[in-house]
């Protein structure tokens, strides 16, 4: 009898007690967790959206290739007019695409915190403008914004032109065969950024800007994969995977370039040199193109009268005319002392005792290098693809460029870019149909009451501006899936809600480089179309869109180029 009791005692081991208590402990924690989120669940139940599975919600919809995920999300939200709710496991994500709701979110000084997915950028961008929030973000935004005002950008025109001509020369190697133009656009936008905003010569690199651009693209793939995987979201589990090792190698390439850029610029500062080193190299080599005649009366007038130093009316810079932000401050209000290029201003501010550490400078440089090249590379690639598809529209763009430049091969001036009215409408329509940033996500710290209906998005939810759907809202744009540059005629824009078109976001957190991007795109793309006609063997129906970080095409941007014949000169009379 005593022997049997001793055997029973042995069976009740510490591990048995642990597992016996584990289940009720987990149930207690789960109950507490759900009670703490009661407010979120109550308000979420009142929001429309496609039906998901118990517990996991729509998690399975986010598995698979990026193109199929994007297509699924668009399809499932299609039946909901202004707002769609989706549960990705325990995470509540609300997609909004009514301009009235978008205005409430983006114009606010309260809802400025980026979603939790942006934390994956931290090893790359640190606390740069894209990620930071609160007082730090406001202070750095106020410091950086003046470096992208028009009078600073005008000083980059020569460098924009020179790099655009360099692209034209490199494209000759493709002949008339089909190739992916995104490779060229990525390399060009990186090298333009280096010579303008960063103020260093691209010769400071050991390799071309394409290596950096390729590393950025691969980093975006990893970040997108982490945002869609429950396991990879966990930092510890991520460090055990091959993706962590690959991320380390990619960051060595990315940070290696930015570290070298800052090193060169600091050395120039120590020698008392300011401004773009690339521009100074041009001057020292006396690379000054001779003046050539032009058929544009506007350009002739610009040659004899100084250009205005204030913002230019119209949609020239990537948003509705009625939208204003810190980039629209009158140039005279900015002050001469702040009219410095991006990296010059950061280094000079640090020298003068501003609270800007070397780490913070590097974070901002990494951020601008990423945001300033990948978005414009995608935008320019979509533009060339669409020109190749819509030959009659390309005809009008080319005719406009011929009217401005005649038979001259002179570089473009700032005034010329203002004359590119139809090309500008084509650019805007490209950004409408294929916005480089298809989703803008914020994490709510307070409830958000919407204007489109009796809905309140609860704090703790991730609210996402579905830019792609907003720009294709049939209530705003007639035949929204058809490429039509006339959507941006003045009379059509006048009656449109300001927040119906936000390719560079809007409000306090709008893209600080939107004017820079539009000016660069105009000069780059006009230079290409002055030399080549673009053809495409695909149509828009063939596009396999993938919305990882930047909207791109899974199959690449494949086009063919045909050299343009020079216009015959008119006989003298």
Coordinates of C-alpha atoms in Angstrom, one line a residue:
X1 CA 0.0 0.0 0.0
X2 CA 2.8 2.4 0.9
X3 CA 4.6 1.4 -2.2
X4 CA 1.7 2.4 -4.4
X5 CA 1.4 5.8 -2.8
X6 CA 5.0 6.6 -3.4
X7 CA 4.6 5.7 -7.1
X8 CA 1.6 8.2 -7.3
X9 CA 3.7 10.9 -5.7
X10 CA 6.4 10.5 -8.3
X11 CA 3.8 10.9 -11.1
X12 CA 2.9 14.5 -9.9
X13 CA 6.2 16.1 -11.1
X14 CA 7.0 19.8 -11.3
X15 CA 6.6 19.8 -15.0
X16 CA 3.1 18.4 -14.7
X17 CA 2.2 21.2 -12.3
X18 CA 3.6 23.7 -14.7
X19 CA 1.6 22.5 -17.6
X20 CA -1.5 22.2 -15.4
X21 CA -1.2 25.9 -14.5
X22 CA -0.2 27.1 -18.0
X23 CA -3.6 26.8 -19.6
X24 CA -5.5 28.8 -17.0
X25 CA -2.7 31.4 -17.0
X26 CA -2.9 31.8 -20.7
X27 CA -6.7 32.0 -20.6
X28 CA -6.5 34.7 -17.9
X29 CA -4.0 36.7 -20.0
X30 CA -6.1 36.3 -23.1
X31 CA -9.2 37.5 -21.3
X32 CA -7.3 40.5 -19.9
X33 CA -5.9 41.3 -23.4
X34 CA -9.3 41.2 -25.0
X35 CA -10.9 43.4 -22.2
X36 CA -8.1 45.9 -22.7
X37 CA -9.0 46.1 -26.4
X38 CA -12.8 46.2 -25.8
X39 CA -13.0 49.7 -27.1
X40 CA -11.3 48.7 -30.3
X41 CA -13.5 45.7 -30.9
X42 CA -16.7 47.7 -30.2
X43 CA -16.0 50.3 -32.8
X44 CA -14.5 47.8 -35.2
X45 CA -17.8 45.9 -35.2
X46 CA -19.5 49.0 -36.7
X47 CA -17.1 49.3 -39.6
X48 CA -17.8 47.7 -43.0
X49 CA -15.5 45.3 -44.6
X50 CA -15.1 41.9 -46.2
X51 CA -15.8 38.9 -44.0
X52 CA -12.7 37.1 -42.6
X53 CA -12.0 33.8 -40.9
X54 CA -12.3 33.5 -37.1
X55 CA -9.2 34.5 -35.1
X56 CA -6.9 35.0 -38.1
X57 CA -9.3 37.3 -40.1
X58 CA -7.8 38.0 -43.6
X59 CA -4.3 36.8 -42.7
X60 CA -4.3 34.1 -45.5
X61 CA -5.0 36.8 -48.1
X62 CA -1.5 38.3 -47.4
X63 CA 0.3 35.1 -48.4
X64 CA 1.7 34.6 -51.8
X65 CA 3.3 36.8 -54.5
X66 CA 3.1 40.6 -53.9
X67 CA 1.1 41.1 -57.1
X68 CA -1.6 38.6 -56.1
X69 CA -1.8 40.1 -52.5
X70 CA -2.3 43.6 -54.0
X71 CA -4.9 42.3 -56.4
X72 CA -6.8 40.5 -53.7
X73 CA -6.9 43.5 -51.4
X74 CA -8.2 45.7 -54.2
X75 CA -10.8 43.1 -55.2
X76 CA -12.1 42.5 -51.7
X77 CA -12.5 46.1 -50.9
X78 CA -14.2 47.0 -54.2
X79 CA -17.7 46.5 -52.9
X80 CA -17.3 48.9 -50.0
X81 CA -17.8 52.5 -51.1
X82 CA -15.6 54.6 -48.8
X83 CA -14.0 52.4 -46.2
X84 CA -13.0 48.8 -45.7
X85 CA -12.0 46.9 -42.6
X86 CA -9.7 44.0 -42.5
X87 CA -8.3 41.9 -39.7
X88 CA -4.7 40.6 -40.2
X89 CA -4.6 38.3 -37.2
X90 CA -5.0 40.6 -34.2
X91 CA -4.2 43.7 -36.1
X92 CA -7.1 45.9 -37.2
X93 CA -6.4 47.7 -40.6
X94 CA -8.8 50.2 -42.0
X95 CA -8.5 51.3 -45.6
X96 CA -9.9 54.7 -46.4
X97 CA -10.3 56.2 -50.0
X98 CA -12.8 59.0 -49.7
X99 CA -11.1 62.4 -50.0
X100 CA -13.1 63.9 -47.1
X101 CA -11.7 61.2 -44.8
X102 CA -8.2 61.5 -46.3
X103 CA -8.2 65.2 -45.5
X104 CA -9.1 64.6 -41.9
X105 CA -6.3 62.2 -41.5
X106 CA -3.5 63.8 -43.5
X107 CA -4.2 67.4 -42.6
X108 CA -4.1 66.7 -38.9
X109 CA -1.2 67.6 -36.5
X110 CA -2.5 64.7 -34.2
X111 CA -2.5 61.7 -36.4
X112 CA 1.1 61.8 -37.5
X113 CA 2.5 58.5 -36.1
X114 CA 3.5 56.1 -38.7
X115 CA 2.2 52.5 -38.5
X116 CA 4.1 49.8 -36.6
X117 CA 5.4 48.3 -39.9
X118 CA 7.7 51.3 -40.3
X119 CA 9.8 49.9 -37.4
X120 CA 11.3 47.5 -39.8
X121 CA 13.0 50.5 -41.5
X122 CA 14.9 51.4 -38.3
X123 CA 18.1 49.5 -39.0
X124 CA 18.2 51.3 -42.4
X125 CA 16.8 54.8 -41.8
X126 CA 17.1 55.2 -38.0
X127 CA 15.0 58.2 -36.8
X128 CA 15.0 60.0 -40.2
X129 CA 12.0 62.1 -41.4
X130 CA 10.1 59.0 -42.6
X131 CA 9.9 57.3 -39.2
X132 CA 10.4 59.9 -36.5
X133 CA 7.5 61.6 -34.8
X134 CA 6.8 64.3 -32.2
X135 CA 9.2 67.1 -31.3
X136 CA 12.1 65.5 -33.1
X137 CA 10.3 65.1 -36.4
X138 CA 8.9 68.7 -36.2
X139 CA 12.4 70.2 -35.5
X140 CA 14.1 68.3 -38.3
X141 CA 11.2 68.9 -40.8
X142 CA 11.5 72.7 -40.1
X143 CA 15.2 72.5 -40.7
X144 CA 15.1 70.5 -43.9
X145 CA 12.1 71.9 -45.7
X146 CA 13.9 75.1 -46.9
X147 CA 16.5 73.0 -48.7
X148 CA 13.8 71.9 -51.2
X149 CA 12.4 75.4 -52.1
X150 CA 12.4 76.6 -55.7
X151 CA 15.4 78.9 -55.5
X152 CA 17.5 76.1 -54.3
X153 CA 16.1 73.7 -56.9
X154 CA 16.8 76.2 -59.7
X155 CA 20.5 76.0 -59.0
X156 CA 20.4 72.2 -59.9
X157 CA 19.1 72.7 -63.4
X158 CA 22.5 72.3 -65.1
X159 CA 23.1 69.1 -63.1
X160 CA 19.7 67.7 -64.0
X161 CA 20.4 68.4 -67.6
X162 CA 23.9 66.9 -67.6
X163 CA 22.7 63.7 -65.9
X164 CA 19.8 63.4 -68.3
X165 CA 22.1 63.7 -71.3
X166 CA 24.2 61.0 -69.7
X167 CA 21.2 58.7 -69.6
X168 CA 20.4 59.4 -73.2
X169 CA 23.9 58.4 -74.2
X170 CA 23.7 55.1 -72.2
X171 CA 20.4 54.2 -73.7
X172 CA 22.0 54.1 -77.2
X173 CA 23.5 50.8 -76.2
X174 CA 20.0 49.2 -76.1
X175 CA 19.5 49.9 -79.8
X176 CA 15.8 49.1 -80.6
X177 CA 15.6 46.0 -78.6
X178 CA 13.2 45.5 -75.6
X179 CA 14.7 46.2 -72.2
X180 CA 13.7 47.2 -68.6
X181 CA 13.9 51.0 -68.4
X182 CA 13.6 50.9 -64.6
X183 CA 17.3 49.9 -64.3
X184 CA 18.4 53.1 -66.1
X185 CA 15.9 55.3 -64.2
X186 CA 17.1 53.9 -60.8
X187 CA 20.7 54.6 -61.6
X188 CA 20.0 58.0 -62.9
X189 CA 17.9 59.1 -60.0
X190 CA 20.6 58.0 -57.5
X191 CA 23.3 59.8 -59.3
X192 CA 21.2 63.0 -59.7
X193 CA 20.6 62.9 -55.9
X194 CA 24.3 62.6 -55.2
X195 CA 25.2 65.6 -57.2
X196 CA 22.3 67.9 -56.2
X197 CA 20.9 67.3 -52.7
X198 CA 24.0 65.7 -51.4
X199 CA 26.4 68.0 -53.3
X200 CA 29.0 65.4 -54.1
X201 CA 30.3 64.2 -57.5
X202 CA 29.2 60.8 -58.6
X203 CA 32.9 60.1 -59.2
X204 CA 33.3 59.7 -55.4
X205 CA 31.7 56.3 -55.8
X206 CA 33.6 53.2 -56.5
X207 CA 30.7 51.8 -58.5
X208 CA 27.7 53.2 -60.3
X209 CA 24.5 54.3 -58.6
X210 CA 22.8 51.1 -59.8
X211 CA 24.5 49.0 -57.2
X212 CA 23.0 51.2 -54.5
X213 CA 19.6 51.2 -56.2
X214 CA 19.6 47.4 -56.5
X215 CA 20.5 47.1 -52.8
X216 CA 17.5 49.4 -52.0
X217 CA 15.1 47.3 -54.1
X218 CA 16.3 44.1 -52.3
X219 CA 15.9 45.8 -48.9
X220 CA 12.3 46.7 -49.8
X221 CA 11.6 43.1 -50.7
X222 CA 12.8 42.0 -47.2
X223 CA 10.8 44.7 -45.4
X224 CA 7.7 43.9 -47.3
X225 CA 8.1 40.2 -46.6
X226 CA 8.5 41.0 -42.8
X227 CA 5.3 43.1 -42.8
X228 CA 3.3 40.1 -44.2
X229 CA 4.8 37.3 -42.1
X230 CA 3.8 36.7 -38.5
X231 CA 7.1 34.9 -37.8
X232 CA 9.4 37.4 -39.4
X233 CA 7.7 40.3 -37.6
X234 CA 9.4 38.9 -34.4
X235 CA 12.8 40.5 -34.1
X236 CA 14.4 37.4 -32.5
X237 CA 13.0 34.9 -35.0
X238 CA 14.0 37.2 -37.9
X239 CA 17.7 37.2 -36.7
X240 CA 17.6 33.4 -37.1
X241 CA 16.8 33.5 -40.8
X242 CA 18.7 34.0 -44.0
X243 CA 17.0 37.3 -44.6
X244 CA 18.7 38.8 -41.6
X245 CA 22.1 37.9 -43.0
X246 CA 21.1 39.3 -46.4
X247 CA 19.8 42.5 -44.8
X248 CA 23.2 43.0 -43.2
X249 CA 25.0 42.7 -46.5
X250 CA 22.6 45.1 -48.2
X251 CA 22.9 47.7 -45.4
X252 CA 26.7 47.6 -45.8
X253 CA 26.3 48.7 -49.4
X254 CA 23.6 51.3 -48.6
X255 CA 25.3 52.8 -45.5
X256 CA 28.7 52.5 -47.2
X257 CA 27.6 55.0 -49.8
X258 CA 26.0 57.5 -47.4
X259 CA 28.9 57.3 -45.0
X260 CA 31.3 58.1 -47.9
X261 CA 29.1 60.9 -49.1
X262 CA 29.1 62.6 -45.7
X263 CA 32.9 62.0 -45.4
X264 CA 33.6 63.8 -48.7
X265 CA 31.2 66.6 -47.9
X266 CA 32.8 67.1 -44.4
X267 CA 36.2 67.3 -46.0
X268 CA 35.0 70.0 -48.4
X269 CA 33.5 71.9 -45.5
X270 CA 36.8 71.8 -43.6
X271 CA 38.4 73.4 -46.6
X272 CA 35.8 76.1 -46.7
X273 CA 34.0 74.7 -49.8
X274 CA 30.2 75.1 -50.1
X275 CA 27.8 74.0 -52.7
X276 CA 27.8 71.1 -55.1
X277 CA 31.2 69.6 -55.7
X278 CA 29.9 68.3 -59.0
X279 CA 28.8 71.7 -60.1
X280 CA 32.2 73.2 -59.2
X281 CA 33.9 70.5 -61.2
X282 CA 31.9 71.5 -64.2
X283 CA 32.9 75.1 -63.8
X284 CA 36.6 74.2 -63.3
X285 CA 36.5 72.1 -66.5
X286 CA 34.6 75.0 -68.2
X287 CA 31.7 72.8 -69.3
X288 CA 29.4 75.6 -70.2
X289 CA 27.2 74.8 -73.2
X290 CA 27.1 77.6 -75.9
X291 CA 23.9 79.6 -76.2
X292 CA 21.6 78.4 -79.0
X293 CA 18.5 80.0 -80.5
X294 CA 15.1 78.8 -79.4
X295 CA 11.6 78.9 -80.9
X296 CA 10.0 79.5 -77.5
X297 CA 9.1 83.1 -76.8
X298 CA 8.8 82.3 -73.1
X299 CA 12.3 81.0 -73.0
X300 CA 13.5 84.1 -74.8
X301 CA 11.8 86.3 -72.3
X302 CA 13.4 84.3 -69.5
X303 CA 16.8 85.1 -70.9
X304 CA 16.3 88.8 -70.5
X305 CA 14.3 88.9 -67.3
X306 CA 15.1 87.3 -63.9
X307 CA 12.9 84.4 -62.9
X308 CA 10.4 84.9 -60.1
X309 CA 11.5 83.9 -56.7
X310 CA 8.1 82.8 -55.5
X311 CA 6.0 79.7 -55.9
X312 CA 4.6 79.2 -59.4
X313 CA 0.9 78.9 -59.8
X314 CA -0.6 75.7 -61.1
X315 CA -0.1 72.0 -60.6
X316 CA 3.6 72.0 -61.4
X317 CA 4.7 70.4 -58.2
X318 CA 2.7 67.3 -57.6
X319 CA -0.4 68.3 -55.8
X320 CA -3.7 70.3 -56.1
X321 CA -3.3 74.0 -56.3
X322 CA -5.4 74.6 -53.1
X323 CA -3.1 72.4 -51.0
X324 CA -0.4 74.3 -49.2
X325 CA 2.4 73.0 -46.9
X326 CA 5.8 74.2 -45.7
X327 CA 7.3 73.9 -49.2
X328 CA 4.9 76.7 -50.4
X329 CA 6.3 79.4 -48.1
X330 CA 7.3 82.4 -50.2
X331 CA 11.0 82.2 -51.0
X332 CA 11.7 85.6 -49.5
X333 CA 10.4 84.4 -46.2
X334 CA 12.9 81.5 -46.2
X335 CA 15.8 83.9 -46.1
X336 CA 19.1 83.9 -48.0
X337 CA 21.0 82.2 -45.2
X338 CA 18.8 79.1 -45.5
X339 CA 19.0 78.8 -49.2
X340 CA 21.5 75.9 -49.0
X341 CA 21.3 72.4 -50.5
X342 CA 20.2 69.6 -48.2
X343 CA 23.5 68.2 -46.9
X344 CA 25.2 71.6 -46.9
X345 CA 22.5 72.9 -44.5
X346 CA 22.7 69.9 -42.2
X347 CA 26.5 70.2 -41.9
X348 CA 26.4 73.9 -41.5
X349 CA 23.7 73.7 -38.8
X350 CA 25.7 71.1 -36.9
X351 CA 28.8 73.4 -37.1
X352 CA 26.8 76.3 -35.7
X353 CA 25.7 74.4 -32.7
X354 CA 22.4 73.0 -33.7
X355 CA 21.3 69.9 -31.9
X356 CA 22.1 67.6 -34.8
X357 CA 24.5 64.7 -34.2
X358 CA 26.5 62.8 -36.8
X359 CA 24.1 59.9 -36.4
X360 CA 21.1 62.1 -37.1
X361 CA 22.8 63.6 -40.2
X362 CA 23.4 60.1 -41.5
X363 CA 19.8 59.1 -40.8
X364 CA 18.4 62.0 -42.7
X365 CA 20.8 61.4 -45.6
X366 CA 19.8 57.7 -45.7
X367 CA 16.1 58.8 -45.7
X368 CA 16.4 61.3 -48.5
X369 CA 18.5 59.0 -50.6
X370 CA 15.8 56.3 -50.3
X371 CA 12.7 58.5 -50.7
X372 CA 14.3 60.7 -53.3
X373 CA 15.3 58.0 -55.8
X374 CA 13.0 55.0 -55.6
X375 CA 9.8 56.9 -56.0
X376 CA 10.9 58.9 -59.0
X377 CA 12.5 55.9 -60.6
X378 CA 9.1 54.1 -60.4
X379 CA 7.2 57.2 -61.5
X380 CA 9.5 57.8 -64.6
X381 CA 9.3 54.1 -65.5
X382 CA 5.5 54.1 -65.5
X383 CA 5.5 57.3 -67.5
X384 CA 7.7 55.8 -70.2
X385 CA 5.7 52.6 -70.3
X386 CA 2.5 54.6 -70.8
X387 CA 4.0 56.8 -73.5
X388 CA 4.9 53.5 -75.3
X389 CA 1.3 52.3 -75.0
X390 CA -0.5 55.5 -75.9
X391 CA 1.3 56.7 -79.1
X392 CA -1.2 59.5 -79.8
X393 CA -0.5 61.0 -76.4
X394 CA 3.2 60.7 -76.9
X395 CA 2.7 62.5 -80.2
X396 CA 1.3 65.5 -78.4
X397 CA 4.1 65.5 -75.8
X398 CA 6.7 65.4 -78.5
X399 CA 4.9 68.2 -80.4
X400 CA 4.9 70.3 -77.3
X401 CA 8.7 69.7 -76.8
X402 CA 9.4 70.6 -80.4
X403 CA 7.5 73.8 -80.0
X404 CA 9.5 74.7 -77.0
X405 CA 13.0 73.7 -78.2
X406 CA 12.6 73.8 -82.0
X407 CA 15.5 72.0 -83.7
X408 CA 17.9 73.0 -81.0
X409 CA 19.6 70.5 -78.7
X410 CA 20.1 73.1 -76.0
X411 CA 19.6 72.0 -72.3
X412 CA 16.3 72.8 -70.7
X413 CA 15.8 75.9 -68.5
X414 CA 13.5 76.3 -65.5
X415 CA 11.2 78.4 -67.7
X416 CA 11.1 75.6 -70.2
X417 CA 9.7 73.3 -67.6
X418 CA 6.9 75.7 -66.9
X419 CA 6.0 75.6 -70.6
X420 CA 5.7 71.8 -70.6
X421 CA 2.0 72.0 -69.8
X422 CA 0.8 68.9 -71.6
X423 CA 3.7 66.8 -70.4
X424 CA 3.0 67.9 -66.9
X425 CA -0.6 66.7 -67.3
X426 CA 0.7 63.3 -68.5
X427 CA 3.0 63.1 -65.5
X428 CA 0.1 63.9 -63.1
X429 CA -2.1 61.3 -64.8
X430 CA 0.7 58.8 -64.4
X431 CA 1.0 59.6 -60.7
X432 CA -2.8 59.3 -60.4
X433 CA -3.1 55.9 -62.0
X434 CA 0.2 54.5 -60.6
X435 CA 1.1 56.4 -57.4
X436 CA 4.6 55.5 -56.3
X437 CA 3.4 55.2 -52.7
X438 CA 0.2 53.2 -53.0
X439 CA -0.5 53.0 -49.3
X440 CA 0.0 55.6 -46.5
X441 CA -0.3 54.0 -43.1
X442 CA -0.7 55.7 -39.7
X443 CA -1.2 54.2 -36.2
X444 CA -3.9 55.9 -34.3
X445 CA -3.2 57.1 -30.7
X446 CA -6.7 58.7 -30.6
X447 CA -10.1 57.8 -32.2
X448 CA -10.6 59.2 -35.7
X449 CA -14.2 60.3 -36.7
X450 CA -14.7 60.1 -40.4
X451 CA -16.7 62.5 -42.6
X452 CA -17.9 59.9 -45.2
X453 CA -20.3 58.2 -42.8
X454 CA -21.2 57.5 -39.2
X455 CA -17.9 55.7 -38.5
X456 CA -15.2 56.1 -35.9
X457 CA -11.9 54.3 -36.3
X458 CA -10.6 53.3 -32.8
X459 CA -7.3 54.2 -31.3
X460 CA -4.9 51.3 -31.7
X461 CA -6.0 50.6 -35.3
X462 CA -3.8 51.1 -38.3
X463 CA -5.6 53.5 -40.8
X464 CA -4.3 53.3 -44.3
X465 CA -4.9 55.8 -47.1
X466 CA -5.4 53.5 -50.1
X467 CA -3.9 56.0 -52.6
X468 CA -4.3 53.6 -55.5
X469 CA -8.1 53.3 -54.8
X470 CA -8.5 57.0 -53.9
X471 CA -7.0 58.0 -57.3
X472 CA -9.4 55.6 -59.1
X473 CA -12.6 56.7 -57.3
X474 CA -15.3 56.7 -60.1
X475 CA -17.2 59.5 -58.2
X476 CA -14.2 61.8 -58.7
X477 CA -12.6 60.6 -62.0
X478 CA -14.7 59.7 -65.0
X479 CA -13.5 56.3 -66.5
X480 CA -10.8 56.2 -63.8
X481 CA -9.0 53.2 -65.2
X482 CA -8.3 54.9 -68.6
X483 CA -5.1 57.0 -69.0
X484 CA -6.4 60.5 -69.8
X485 CA -4.1 63.5 -69.2
X486 CA -7.1 65.8 -69.6
X487 CA -8.1 64.8 -66.1
X488 CA -5.7 67.6 -65.1
X489 CA -7.1 70.4 -67.2
X490 CA -7.6 73.5 -65.0
X491 CA -11.4 73.4 -65.4
X492 CA -11.5 69.7 -64.2
X493 CA -9.2 70.2 -61.3
X494 CA -11.1 73.3 -60.1
X495 CA -14.1 71.3 -58.9
X496 CA -12.2 68.4 -57.5
X497 CA -11.6 67.9 -53.8
X498 CA -8.0 68.9 -52.9
X499 CA -7.3 65.5 -51.3
X500 CA -8.5 63.5 -54.3
X501 CA -5.0 63.5 -55.6
X502 CA -2.1 63.0 -53.1
X503 CA 0.7 61.1 -54.8
X504 CA 3.2 62.8 -52.5
X505 CA 0.9 62.5 -49.5
X506 CA -0.3 65.9 -48.1
X507 CA -0.5 68.0 -45.0
X508 CA 2.3 68.2 -42.3
X509 CA 3.9 64.9 -43.4
X510 CA 3.8 65.5 -47.1
X511 CA 6.8 64.5 -49.1
X512 CA 9.5 67.1 -48.5
X513 CA 11.0 66.5 -51.9
X514 CA 7.9 66.7 -54.1
X515 CA 9.0 69.9 -56.0
X516 CA 12.4 68.5 -56.4
X517 CA 10.9 65.2 -57.8
X518 CA 8.7 67.0 -60.3
X519 CA 11.4 69.3 -61.6
X520 CA 13.8 66.4 -62.0
X521 CA 11.2 64.2 -63.7
X522 CA 10.3 67.0 -66.2
X523 CA 13.9 67.5 -67.3
X524 CA 14.9 63.8 -67.3
X525 CA 11.8 62.7 -69.3
X526 CA 11.7 65.6 -71.7
X527 CA 15.4 65.0 -72.5
X528 CA 14.7 61.3 -73.3
X529 CA 11.6 62.1 -75.5
X530 CA 13.6 64.8 -77.3
X531 CA 15.9 62.0 -78.4
X532 CA 13.8 58.8 -78.6
X533 CA 10.3 57.6 -79.3
X534 CA 9.1 55.0 -76.8
X535 CA 7.2 51.8 -77.8
X536 CA 5.7 49.0 -75.7
X537 CA 4.6 45.6 -76.7
X538 CA 2.4 45.3 -73.6
X539 CA -0.8 47.1 -72.6
X540 CA -2.0 48.3 -69.1
X541 CA -4.0 45.1 -68.9
X542 CA -0.8 43.2 -68.8
X543 CA 0.6 45.1 -65.8
X544 CA 1.2 42.9 -62.7
X545 CA 1.3 45.5 -60.0
X546 CA 3.0 44.8 -56.8
X547 CA 2.7 47.2 -53.8
X548 CA 5.6 46.3 -51.6
X549 CA 7.0 49.6 -50.4
X550 CA 6.9 51.4 -53.8
X551 CA 4.3 50.5 -56.5
X552 CA 6.1 48.6 -59.3
X553 CA 5.5 46.0 -61.9
X554 CA 6.3 42.4 -61.2
X555 CA 7.3 41.8 -64.8
X556 CA 9.5 44.9 -65.0
X557 CA 9.1 48.0 -67.2
X558 CA 9.9 46.7 -70.6
X559 CA 10.0 49.2 -73.5
X560 CA 11.7 49.7 -76.9
X561 CA 13.3 53.0 -78.0
X562 CA 13.5 54.4 -81.5
X563 CA 15.9 57.3 -82.1
X564 CA 14.0 60.3 -83.3
X565 CA 15.0 61.9 -86.6
X566 CA 16.1 65.5 -86.2
X567 CA 13.6 68.0 -87.5
X568 CA 14.5 69.5 -90.9
X569 CA 15.4 73.1 -90.5
X570 CA 13.2 75.6 -92.3
X571 CA 14.7 77.3 -95.4
X572 CA 15.7 80.9 -94.9
X573 CA 13.4 83.4 -96.6

